[in-house]
Coordinates of N, CA, C and O in Angstrom, one line a residue:
G140 N 76.5 107.2 98.3 CA 77.8 107.4 98.7 C 78.6 108.5 97.9 O 78.3 109.7 98.1
F141 N 79.4 108.1 97.0 CA 80.3 109.0 96.3 C 79.9 109.0 94.8 O 79.5 107.9 94.3
T142 N 80.0 110.1 94.1 CA 79.7 110.2 92.7 C 80.9 109.6 91.9 O 82.0 109.5 92.4
P143 N 80.6 109.2 90.6 CA 81.7 108.7 89.8 C 82.8 109.7 89.6 O 84.0 109.4 89.6
E144 N 82.5 111.0 89.6 CA 83.5 112.1 89.5 C 84.4 112.1 90.7 O 85.6 112.3 90.7
E145 N 83.8 112.0 91.9 CA 84.5 112.0 93.2 C 85.4 110.7 93.2 O 86.6 110.8 93.7
C146 N 84.9 109.6 92.7 CA 85.7 108.4 92.7 C 86.9 108.5 91.8 O 88.0 108.1 92.1
D147 N 86.7 109.1 90.6 CA 87.9 109.4 89.7 C 88.9 110.3 90.4 O 90.1 110.1 90.2
K148 N 88.4 111.3 91.1 CA 89.3 112.2 91.8 C 90.2 111.4 92.9 O 91.4 111.6 93.0
I149 N 89.5 110.5 93.6 CA 90.2 109.7 94.6 C 91.3 108.9 93.9 O 92.4 108.8 94.4
I150 N 90.9 108.2 92.8 CA 91.9 107.4 92.1 C 93.1 108.2 91.6 O 94.3 107.8 91.7
S151 N 92.9 109.5 91.3 CA 93.9 110.4 90.8 C 94.9 110.7 91.9 O 96.1 111.1 91.7
Y152 N 94.5 110.5 93.2 CA 95.5 110.7 94.3 C 96.7 109.8 94.3 O 97.7 110.1 95.0
Q153 N 96.7 108.8 93.5 CA 97.9 107.9 93.4 C 99.1 108.7 92.9 O 100.2 108.4 93.2
N154 N 98.8 109.8 92.2 CA 99.9 110.7 91.7 C 100.3 111.7 92.7 O 101.4 112.3 92.5
L155 N 99.6 112.0 93.8 CA 99.9 113.0 94.7 C 100.7 112.5 95.9 O 101.6 113.1 96.4
Y156 N 100.4 111.3 96.4 CA 101.0 110.8 97.6 C 101.9 109.7 97.3 O 101.6 108.5 97.0
L157 N 103.2 110.0 97.3 CA 104.2 109.1 96.8 C 104.9 108.2 97.9 O 105.5 107.3 97.6
D158 N 104.7 108.6 99.2 CA 105.3 107.8 100.2 C 104.3 106.9 100.9 O 103.2 107.4 101.2
L159 N 104.7 105.7 101.2 CA 103.8 104.8 102.0 C 104.0 105.1 103.4 O 105.1 104.8 104.0
I160 N 103.1 105.8 104.1 CA 103.3 106.2 105.4 C 102.9 105.2 106.5 O 103.4 105.2 107.6
F161 N 102.1 104.2 106.1 CA 101.6 103.3 107.1 C 102.4 102.0 107.1 O 102.5 101.4 108.2
R162 N 102.9 101.5 106.0 CA 103.5 100.2 105.9 C 104.9 100.2 105.4 O 105.4 99.2 104.9
S163 N 105.6 101.4 105.4 CA 106.9 101.5 104.7 C 107.9 100.6 105.3 O 109.0 100.4 104.7
K164 N 107.8 100.0 106.5 CA 108.8 99.2 107.1 C 108.5 97.7 106.8 O 109.3 96.9 107.2
E165 N 107.4 97.4 106.2 CA 107.2 95.9 105.9 C 108.0 95.5 104.7 O 108.1 96.1 103.7
P166 N 108.7 94.3 104.9 CA 109.6 93.8 103.8 C 108.8 93.3 102.6 O 109.4 93.1 101.6
S167 N 107.5 93.1 102.8 CA 106.7 92.5 101.7 C 106.2 93.6 100.7 O 105.5 93.3 99.8
I168 N 106.7 94.8 100.9 CA 106.2 95.9 100.0 C 107.4 96.4 99.1 O 108.5 96.7 99.5
D169 N 107.1 96.4 97.8 CA 108.0 96.9 96.8 C 107.7 98.4 96.6 O 106.7 98.8 96.0
L170 N 108.4 99.3 97.3 CA 108.1 100.7 97.4 C 108.1 101.4 96.0 O 107.3 102.2 95.7
E171 N 109.0 100.9 95.1 CA 109.2 101.6 93.8 C 107.9 101.3 93.0 O 107.4 102.2 92.3
N172 N 107.3 100.1 93.1 CA 106.1 99.8 92.3 C 104.9 99.8 93.1 O 103.8 99.5 92.5
R173 N 104.9 100.2 94.4 CA 103.8 100.2 95.2 C 103.0 98.9 95.3 O 101.8 98.9 95.2
R174 N 103.7 97.8 95.3 CA 103.1 96.5 95.2 C 103.3 95.7 96.5 O 104.4 95.6 96.9
I175 N 102.2 95.2 97.0 CA 102.3 94.4 98.2 C 102.3 93.0 97.8 O 101.4 92.5 97.1
D176 N 103.2 92.2 98.3 CA 103.3 90.8 98.1 C 102.6 90.1 99.3 O 103.2 89.9 100.3
N177 N 101.3 89.8 99.1 CA 100.6 89.1 100.2 C 101.0 87.7 100.4 O 100.8 87.2 101.5
V178 N 101.7 87.1 99.4 CA 102.2 85.8 99.7 C 103.2 85.8 100.8 O 103.4 84.9 101.6
G179 N 103.9 87.0 100.9 CA 104.9 87.2 102.0 C 104.2 87.6 103.3 O 104.9 87.6 104.3
M180 N 103.0 88.0 103.3 CA 102.3 88.4 104.5 C 101.6 87.2 105.1 O 100.8 86.6 104.5
V181 N 101.9 86.9 106.4 CA 101.4 85.8 107.1 C 100.8 86.2 108.4 O 101.4 86.9 109.1
V182 N 99.6 85.8 108.7 CA 98.9 86.0 109.9 C 98.5 84.6 110.5 O 97.8 83.9 109.8
K183 N 99.0 84.3 111.7 CA 98.7 83.0 112.3 C 99.0 81.9 111.4 O 98.2 80.9 111.2
G184 N 100.2 81.9 110.7 CA 100.6 80.8 109.9 C 99.9 80.7 108.5 O 100.2 79.8 107.7
K185 N 99.0 81.7 108.2 CA 98.2 81.6 107.0 C 98.7 82.7 106.0 O 98.7 83.9 106.4
K186 N 99.0 82.4 104.8 CA 99.4 83.4 103.8 C 98.1 84.1 103.3 O 97.0 83.5 103.2
L187 N 98.2 85.4 103.0 CA 97.0 86.2 102.8 C 96.7 86.5 101.3 O 95.9 87.4 101.1
G188 N 97.2 85.8 100.4 CA 96.8 86.0 99.0 C 97.9 86.2 98.0 O 99.0 85.6 98.2
K189 N 97.7 87.0 97.0 CA 98.7 87.2 96.0 C 99.2 88.6 96.1 O 99.8 89.0 97.1
F190 N 98.9 89.5 95.2 CA 99.5 90.8 95.2 C 98.3 91.9 95.1 O 97.2 91.6 94.7
F191 N 98.7 93.1 95.4 CA 97.9 94.3 95.0 C 98.8 95.5 95.1 O 99.8 95.4 95.8
N192 N 98.4 96.6 94.5 CA 99.1 97.8 94.6 C 98.4 98.7 95.6 O 97.2 98.7 95.8
V193 N 99.2 99.5 96.3 CA 98.7 100.4 97.4 C 99.4 101.7 97.4 O 100.6 101.8 97.2
W194 N 98.6 102.8 97.6 CA 99.1 104.1 97.9 C 98.4 104.6 99.1 O 97.2 104.4 99.3
D195 N 99.1 105.3 100.0 CA 98.5 105.9 101.2 C 98.0 107.3 100.8 O 98.8 108.1 100.2
I196 N 96.9 107.7 101.3 CA 96.3 109.0 101.1 C 96.3 109.7 102.4 O 95.6 109.2 103.4
V197 N 96.9 110.8 102.5 CA 97.0 111.6 103.8 C 95.7 112.5 103.9 O 95.3 113.1 102.9
N198 N 95.2 112.6 105.1 CA 94.1 113.5 105.3 C 94.6 114.9 105.4 O 95.1 115.4 106.5
D199 N 94.6 115.6 104.3 CA 95.2 117.0 104.2 C 94.2 117.9 103.5 O 93.1 117.5 103.2
T200 N 94.6 119.1 103.1 CA 93.7 120.0 102.5 C 93.1 119.6 101.2 O 92.0 119.9 100.8
E201 N 93.9 118.8 100.4 CA 93.5 118.2 99.1 C 92.4 117.1 99.3 O 91.5 117.1 98.5
S202 N 92.6 116.3 100.3 CA 91.7 115.1 100.4 C 90.7 115.2 101.5 O 89.9 114.3 101.7
E203 N 90.7 116.2 102.3 CA 89.9 116.2 103.5 C 88.4 116.1 103.2 O 87.6 115.6 104.0
W204 N 88.0 116.6 102.0 CA 86.6 116.4 101.6 C 86.1 115.0 101.6 O 85.0 114.6 102.1
M205 N 87.0 114.1 101.1 CA 86.7 112.7 101.1 C 86.6 112.1 102.5 O 85.7 111.3 102.8
F206 N 87.6 112.4 103.3 CA 87.6 111.9 104.7 C 86.3 112.4 105.5 O 85.6 111.6 106.1
E207 N 86.0 113.7 105.3 CA 84.8 114.2 106.0 C 83.5 113.5 105.5 O 82.6 113.2 106.3
K208 N 83.4 113.3 104.2 CA 82.2 112.7 103.7 C 82.1 111.3 104.2 O 81.0 110.8 104.6
L209 N 83.2 110.5 104.2 CA 83.2 109.1 104.7 C 82.9 109.1 106.2 O 82.2 108.2 106.6
F210 N 83.6 110.0 107.0 CA 83.3 110.0 108.4 C 81.9 110.3 108.7 O 81.3 109.6 109.6
N211 N 81.3 111.3 108.0 CA 79.9 111.6 108.3 C 79.0 110.5 107.9 O 78.0 110.2 108.7
W212 N 79.2 109.8 106.8 CA 78.4 108.7 106.4 C 78.5 107.6 107.4 O 77.5 107.0 107.9
F213 N 79.7 107.2 107.9 CA 79.9 106.2 108.9 C 79.2 106.5 110.2 O 78.5 105.7 110.7
S214 N 79.3 107.7 110.7 CA 78.7 108.1 111.9 C 77.2 108.0 111.8 O 76.5 107.6 112.7
N215 N 76.6 108.5 110.6 CA 75.2 108.4 110.4 C 74.7 107.0 110.4 O 73.6 106.7 111.0
V216 N 75.3 106.1 109.7 CA 74.8 104.7 109.5 C 75.1 103.9 110.7 O 74.3 103.0 111.0
S217 N 76.2 104.1 111.4 CA 76.6 103.2 112.6 C 76.1 103.8 113.9 O 76.1 103.1 114.9
K218 N 75.9 105.1 114.0 CA 75.6 105.8 115.2 C 76.8 105.8 116.2 O 76.6 105.9 117.4
I219 N 78.0 105.6 115.6 CA 79.2 105.6 116.4 C 79.8 107.0 116.2 O 80.0 107.5 115.1
E220 N 80.2 107.6 117.3 CA 80.7 109.0 117.3 C 82.2 108.9 117.1 O 82.9 108.2 117.8
L221 N 82.7 109.7 116.1 CA 84.2 109.8 115.9 C 84.7 110.8 116.9 O 84.1 111.8 117.2
N222 N 85.9 110.5 117.4 CA 86.6 111.4 118.3 C 87.1 112.6 117.5 O 88.0 112.5 116.7
P223 N 86.5 113.8 117.7 CA 86.9 115.0 117.0 C 88.4 115.4 117.2 O 88.9 116.1 116.4
N224 N 89.0 114.9 118.3 CA 90.4 115.3 118.6 C 91.4 114.3 118.0 O 92.6 114.5 118.2
N225 N 90.9 113.2 117.4 CA 91.8 112.1 117.0 C 91.2 111.4 115.8 O 91.0 110.2 115.9
K226 N 91.0 112.1 114.7 CA 90.5 111.4 113.5 C 91.6 110.7 112.8 O 92.8 111.1 112.9
P227 N 91.3 109.7 112.0 CA 92.3 109.0 111.2 C 93.1 110.0 110.3 O 92.5 110.9 109.8
I228 N 94.4 109.8 110.2 CA 95.3 110.7 109.4 C 95.4 110.3 108.0 O 96.0 111.0 107.2
G229 N 94.9 109.1 107.6 CA 95.0 108.6 106.3 C 94.3 107.3 106.0 O 93.6 106.8 106.9
C230 N 94.4 106.9 104.8 CA 93.8 105.7 104.3 C 94.6 105.1 103.2 O 95.6 105.8 102.7
S231 N 94.2 104.0 102.7 CA 94.9 103.3 101.6 C 94.1 103.2 100.3 O 92.9 102.9 100.4
L232 N 94.7 103.6 99.2 CA 94.1 103.4 97.9 C 94.6 102.1 97.3 O 95.9 101.9 97.2
H233 N 93.7 101.2 97.0 CA 94.1 99.8 96.6 C 93.8 99.6 95.1 O 92.7 100.0 94.7
K234 N 94.7 99.0 94.3 CA 94.4 98.6 93.0 C 94.8 97.2 92.8 O 95.9 96.7 93.1
Y235 N 93.7 96.4 92.5 CA 93.9 95.0 92.2 C 93.8 94.8 90.7 O 92.9 95.2 90.0
S236 N 94.8 94.1 90.1 CA 94.9 93.9 88.7 C 94.6 92.4 88.4 O 94.5 91.6 89.4
K237 N 94.5 92.0 87.2 CA 94.2 90.6 86.8 C 95.2 89.7 87.6 O 96.4 89.9 87.6
G238 N 94.6 88.7 88.2 CA 95.3 87.7 89.0 C 95.5 88.1 90.5 O 95.9 87.2 91.3
D239 N 95.2 89.3 90.9 CA 95.4 89.8 92.2 C 94.2 89.3 93.1 O 93.1 89.2 92.6
S240 N 94.4 89.1 94.4 CA 93.4 88.7 95.3 C 93.9 89.0 96.7 O 95.0 89.3 96.9
F241 N 93.0 88.8 97.7 CA 93.3 88.9 99.1 C 92.5 87.9 99.8 O 91.2 88.0 99.8
T242 N 93.1 86.8 100.3 CA 92.3 85.7 100.9 C 91.6 86.1 102.2 O 91.9 87.1 102.8
K243 N 90.7 85.2 102.6 CA 89.9 85.4 103.9 C 90.8 85.8 105.0 O 91.8 85.1 105.3
H244 N 90.4 86.8 105.8 CA 91.2 87.2 106.9 C 90.3 88.2 107.8 O 89.3 88.6 107.3
I245 N 90.8 88.4 109.0 CA 90.2 89.5 109.8 C 91.3 90.5 110.0 O 92.5 90.2 109.9
D246 N 90.9 91.7 110.4 CA 91.9 92.8 110.6 C 92.2 93.1 112.0 O 93.0 94.0 112.3
L247 N 91.5 92.4 113.0 CA 91.9 92.6 114.4 C 92.9 91.4 114.6 O 92.5 90.3 114.7
N248 N 94.2 91.8 114.6 CA 95.2 90.8 114.8 C 96.4 91.4 115.5 O 96.4 92.6 115.7
P249 N 97.5 90.7 115.8 CA 98.6 91.3 116.5 C 99.2 92.5 115.7 O 99.8 93.4 116.4
N250 N 99.1 92.6 114.4 CA 99.6 93.7 113.7 C 98.7 95.0 113.8 O 99.2 96.1 113.7
F251 N 97.5 94.8 114.1 CA 96.5 95.9 114.2 C 95.6 95.6 115.5 O 94.4 95.5 115.4
P252 N 96.2 95.6 116.7 CA 95.4 95.3 117.9 C 94.3 96.3 118.3 O 93.4 95.9 119.0
D253 N 94.4 97.5 117.8 CA 93.5 98.6 118.2 C 92.5 98.9 117.1 O 91.6 99.8 117.3
R254 N 92.5 98.2 116.0 CA 91.5 98.5 114.9 C 90.2 98.1 115.4 O 90.0 97.0 116.0
R255 N 89.1 98.9 115.0 CA 87.8 98.5 115.4 C 86.9 98.4 114.2 O 86.0 97.5 114.1
W256 N 87.0 99.2 113.2 CA 86.2 99.2 112.0 C 87.0 99.4 110.7 O 88.1 99.9 110.8
N257 N 86.5 98.9 109.6 CA 87.0 99.2 108.3 C 86.0 99.9 107.5 O 84.8 99.5 107.5
L258 N 86.4 101.0 106.9 CA 85.5 101.7 106.0 C 86.1 101.6 104.6 O 87.3 101.5 104.4
G259 N 85.3 101.6 103.6 CA 85.8 101.5 102.2 C 84.9 102.2 101.2 O 83.7 102.5 101.5
I260 N 85.4 102.5 100.0 CA 84.7 103.0 98.9 C 85.0 102.2 97.7 O 86.2 102.0 97.4
Q261 N 84.0 101.8 97.0 CA 84.1 101.1 95.7 C 84.3 102.2 94.6 O 83.4 103.0 94.4
L262 N 85.5 102.3 94.0 CA 85.8 103.4 93.1 C 85.5 103.2 91.6 O 85.5 104.1 90.9
N263 N 85.4 101.9 91.2 CA 85.2 101.7 89.8 C 84.5 100.3 89.6 O 84.3 99.6 90.6
D264 N 84.0 100.1 88.4 CA 83.4 98.8 88.2 C 83.8 98.1 86.8 O 83.2 97.2 86.3
E265 N 85.0 98.6 86.3 CA 85.5 98.1 85.0 C 86.4 96.9 85.2 O 87.5 96.9 84.8
Y266 N 85.8 95.8 85.8 CA 86.6 94.6 86.1 C 85.6 93.5 86.2 O 84.4 93.7 86.5
T267 N 86.2 92.2 86.1 CA 85.4 91.1 86.4 C 86.1 90.3 87.5 O 87.3 90.4 87.7
G268 N 85.4 89.4 88.2 CA 86.0 88.8 89.4 C 86.1 89.9 90.5 O 85.3 90.8 90.5
G269 N 87.0 89.7 91.4 CA 87.2 90.7 92.4 C 86.1 91.0 93.4 O 86.0 92.1 93.9
E270 N 85.2 90.0 93.6 CA 84.1 90.2 94.5 C 84.7 90.5 95.9 O 85.6 89.8 96.4
Y271 N 84.1 91.5 96.6 CA 84.4 91.9 97.9 C 83.4 91.1 98.8 O 82.2 91.5 98.8
I272 N 83.9 90.2 99.6 CA 82.9 89.3 100.3 C 83.3 89.4 101.8 O 84.4 89.3 102.2
C273 N 82.2 89.7 102.6 CA 82.3 89.6 104.0 C 81.5 88.3 104.4 O 80.6 87.9 103.7
Y274 N 81.8 87.8 105.6 CA 81.1 86.6 106.1 C 80.5 86.9 107.4 O 81.1 87.5 108.3
D275 N 79.2 86.4 107.6 CA 78.5 86.6 108.8 C 79.0 85.5 109.8 O 79.8 84.7 109.5
K276 N 78.4 85.6 111.0 CA 78.8 84.7 112.1 C 78.6 83.2 111.8 O 79.2 82.3 112.4
N277 N 77.7 82.9 110.8 CA 77.5 81.5 110.4 C 78.3 81.2 109.1 O 78.0 80.2 108.5
N278 N 79.2 82.0 108.7 CA 80.1 81.8 107.6 C 79.3 81.9 106.3 O 79.7 81.4 105.2
N279 N 78.2 82.6 106.3 CA 77.4 82.9 105.0 C 78.1 84.1 104.3 O 78.4 85.1 105.0
E280 N 78.2 84.0 103.0 CA 78.8 85.1 102.2 C 77.8 86.3 102.1 O 76.6 86.1 101.9
I281 N 78.4 87.4 102.2 CA 77.7 88.7 102.0 C 78.5 89.4 100.9 O 79.6 89.9 101.2
I282 N 78.1 89.4 99.7 CA 78.8 90.0 98.6 C 78.5 91.5 98.5 O 77.3 91.9 98.4
L283 N 79.5 92.3 98.7 CA 79.3 93.7 98.7 C 79.1 94.3 97.3 O 79.7 93.7 96.3
S284 N 78.4 95.4 97.1 CA 78.1 96.0 95.9 C 79.3 96.4 95.1 O 80.3 97.0 95.7
K285 N 79.3 96.2 93.8 CA 80.4 96.7 92.9 C 80.0 98.1 92.3 O 80.7 98.6 91.5
E286 N 78.9 98.6 92.7 CA 78.4 99.9 92.2 C 79.4 101.0 92.6 O 79.8 101.2 93.7
V287 N 79.8 101.8 91.6 CA 80.8 102.9 91.8 C 80.2 103.8 92.8 O 79.1 104.2 92.8
G288 N 81.1 104.2 93.8 CA 80.7 105.1 94.8 C 80.1 104.5 96.1 O 79.8 105.2 97.1
T289 N 79.9 103.2 96.1 CA 79.3 102.5 97.3 C 80.3 102.6 98.4 O 81.5 102.3 98.3
A290 N 79.8 103.1 99.6 CA 80.6 103.1 100.8 C 80.3 101.9 101.6 O 79.1 101.4 101.7
V291 N 81.2 101.3 102.3 CA 81.0 100.1 103.2 C 81.7 100.3 104.5 O 82.7 101.0 104.6
A292 N 81.1 99.7 105.5 CA 81.7 99.7 106.9 C 81.4 98.3 107.5 O 80.3 97.8 107.4
Y293 N 82.4 97.7 108.1 CA 82.2 96.5 108.9 C 83.2 96.4 110.0 O 84.3 97.0 110.0
H294 N 82.9 95.6 111.0 CA 83.8 95.5 112.2 C 85.0 94.7 111.8 O 85.0 93.9 110.9
C295 N 86.1 95.1 112.5 CA 87.4 94.5 112.1 C 87.5 93.0 112.4 O 88.4 92.3 112.0
R296 N 86.6 92.4 113.2 CA 86.5 91.0 113.4 C 85.7 90.2 112.4 O 85.6 89.0 112.5
T297 N 85.2 91.0 111.4 CA 84.5 90.3 110.3 C 85.4 89.7 109.3 O 86.3 90.4 108.8
L298 N 85.2 88.4 109.0 CA 86.0 87.7 108.1 C 85.7 88.3 106.7 O 84.5 88.5 106.4
H299 N 86.7 88.6 105.9 CA 86.4 89.2 104.5 C 87.5 88.8 103.6 O 88.6 88.4 104.0
E300 N 87.3 89.0 102.3 CA 88.3 88.7 101.2 C 87.9 89.4 100.0 O 86.8 89.9 99.8
I301 N 88.9 89.5 99.1 CA 88.7 90.0 97.7 C 89.1 88.8 96.8 O 90.2 88.3 96.8
K302 N 88.1 88.4 96.0 CA 88.3 87.3 95.1 C 89.3 87.7 94.0 O 89.4 88.9 93.7
E303 N 89.8 86.7 93.3 CA 90.8 87.0 92.2 C 90.2 87.8 91.1 O 89.0 87.6 90.6
I304 N 90.9 88.9 90.6 CA 90.5 89.6 89.5 C 90.7 88.8 88.2 O 91.8 88.3 88.0
T305 N 89.7 88.7 87.4 CA 89.9 87.9 86.2 C 90.1 88.8 84.9 O 90.6 88.3 83.9
N306 N 89.7 90.0 85.0 CA 89.9 91.0 83.9 C 89.8 92.4 84.5 O 88.9 92.7 85.3
G307 N 90.6 93.3 84.0 CA 90.5 94.7 84.3 C 91.2 95.0 85.6 O 92.1 94.3 86.1
E308 N 90.9 96.2 86.2 CA 91.5 96.6 87.5 C 90.4 97.0 88.4 O 89.4 97.7 88.1
R309 N 90.5 96.7 89.7 CA 89.6 97.1 90.8 C 90.3 98.1 91.7 O 91.3 97.8 92.2
W310 N 89.6 99.3 91.8 CA 90.1 100.3 92.7 C 89.2 100.5 93.8 O 88.0 100.5 93.7
S311 N 89.8 100.7 95.0 CA 89.0 100.9 96.2 C 89.8 101.7 97.3 O 91.0 101.7 97.2
I312 N 89.1 102.2 98.3 CA 89.7 102.8 99.4 C 89.5 101.9 100.6 O 88.4 101.3 100.8
V313 N 90.5 101.8 101.5 CA 90.4 101.1 102.8 C 90.8 102.1 103.8 O 92.0 102.6 103.8
M314 N 89.9 102.3 104.8 CA 90.3 103.2 105.9 C 90.1 102.5 107.2 O 88.9 102.2 107.6
P315 N 91.1 102.2 108.0 CA 91.0 101.6 109.3 C 90.5 102.7 110.3 O 91.0 103.8 110.3
I316 N 89.6 102.3 111.1 CA 89.1 103.1 112.2 C 89.6 102.4 113.5 O 89.1 101.3 113.8
G317 N 90.4 103.1 114.3 CA 91.0 102.4 115.5 C 90.2 102.9 116.7 O 89.4 103.7 116.7
K318 N 90.6 102.2 117.8 CA 90.0 102.5 119.1 C 90.1 104.0 119.5 O 89.2 104.6 120.0
K319 N 91.3 104.6 119.1 CA 91.5 106.0 119.5 C 90.6 107.0 118.6 O 90.5 108.1 119.0
H320 N 90.1 106.5 117.5 CA 89.4 107.3 116.6 C 87.9 107.4 116.9 O 87.2 108.3 116.3
I321 N 87.4 106.6 117.8 CA 86.0 106.6 118.1 C 85.8 106.8 119.6 O 86.7 106.6 120.4
I322 N 84.6 107.1 120.0 CA 84.2 107.3 121.4 C 83.4 106.0 121.7 O 82.2 105.9 121.3
E323 N 84.1 105.1 122.4 CA 83.4 103.8 122.7 C 82.6 104.0 123.9 O 83.0 104.5 124.9
K324 N 81.4 103.5 123.9 CA 80.5 103.5 125.0 C 80.7 102.3 125.9 O 80.8 101.2 125.4
I325 N 80.8 102.5 127.2 CA 81.1 101.4 128.1 C 79.9 101.3 129.1 O 79.5 102.3 129.7
N326 N 79.3 100.1 129.2 CA 78.2 99.9 130.1 C 78.8 99.4 131.4 O 79.6 98.5 131.5
L327 N 78.4 100.1 132.5 CA 78.9 99.7 133.8 C 77.7 99.0 134.6 O 77.0 99.7 135.4
I328 N 77.5 97.8 134.3 CA 76.4 97.0 135.0 C 77.0 95.8 135.7 O 77.8 95.1 135.2

């Protein structure tokens, strides 16, 4: 995936991108501190966790190397073609601190009806707890690697969570891939 130096560069983007472009209208976000209150976020009557910090990273001349590297990796491992005329314009940089978590959920919901895939990058490993867990169709846990630079991709209907951080800070990237960003193959049989 990504080198430790590239991961440090991505974390440094928190200082470049000051406006939340994707979620700025949500009342559960403290824009001054970039803090999402997941207790206030509810999907189908279920609260989604505690807190975490978020910054949006725009796909521009400074960050395009990261987007291209992640897009190429995703296309190679998934064999899914990205739409060259409609690539994602950004992603989110997440920081989970001690006590932060995100409970089990899926990302295909009324708030994100066109999301198809989630891509991510594990940016550091100086924390305990904070396991990134996906669940298979039989509800078996798949614990994703904490190795710095690991890239991940999973379908938006995959149940997943971030366990509570018990020490340190966990940094990662989350990039939604929507229906308009990929070329979906349709079988006519």
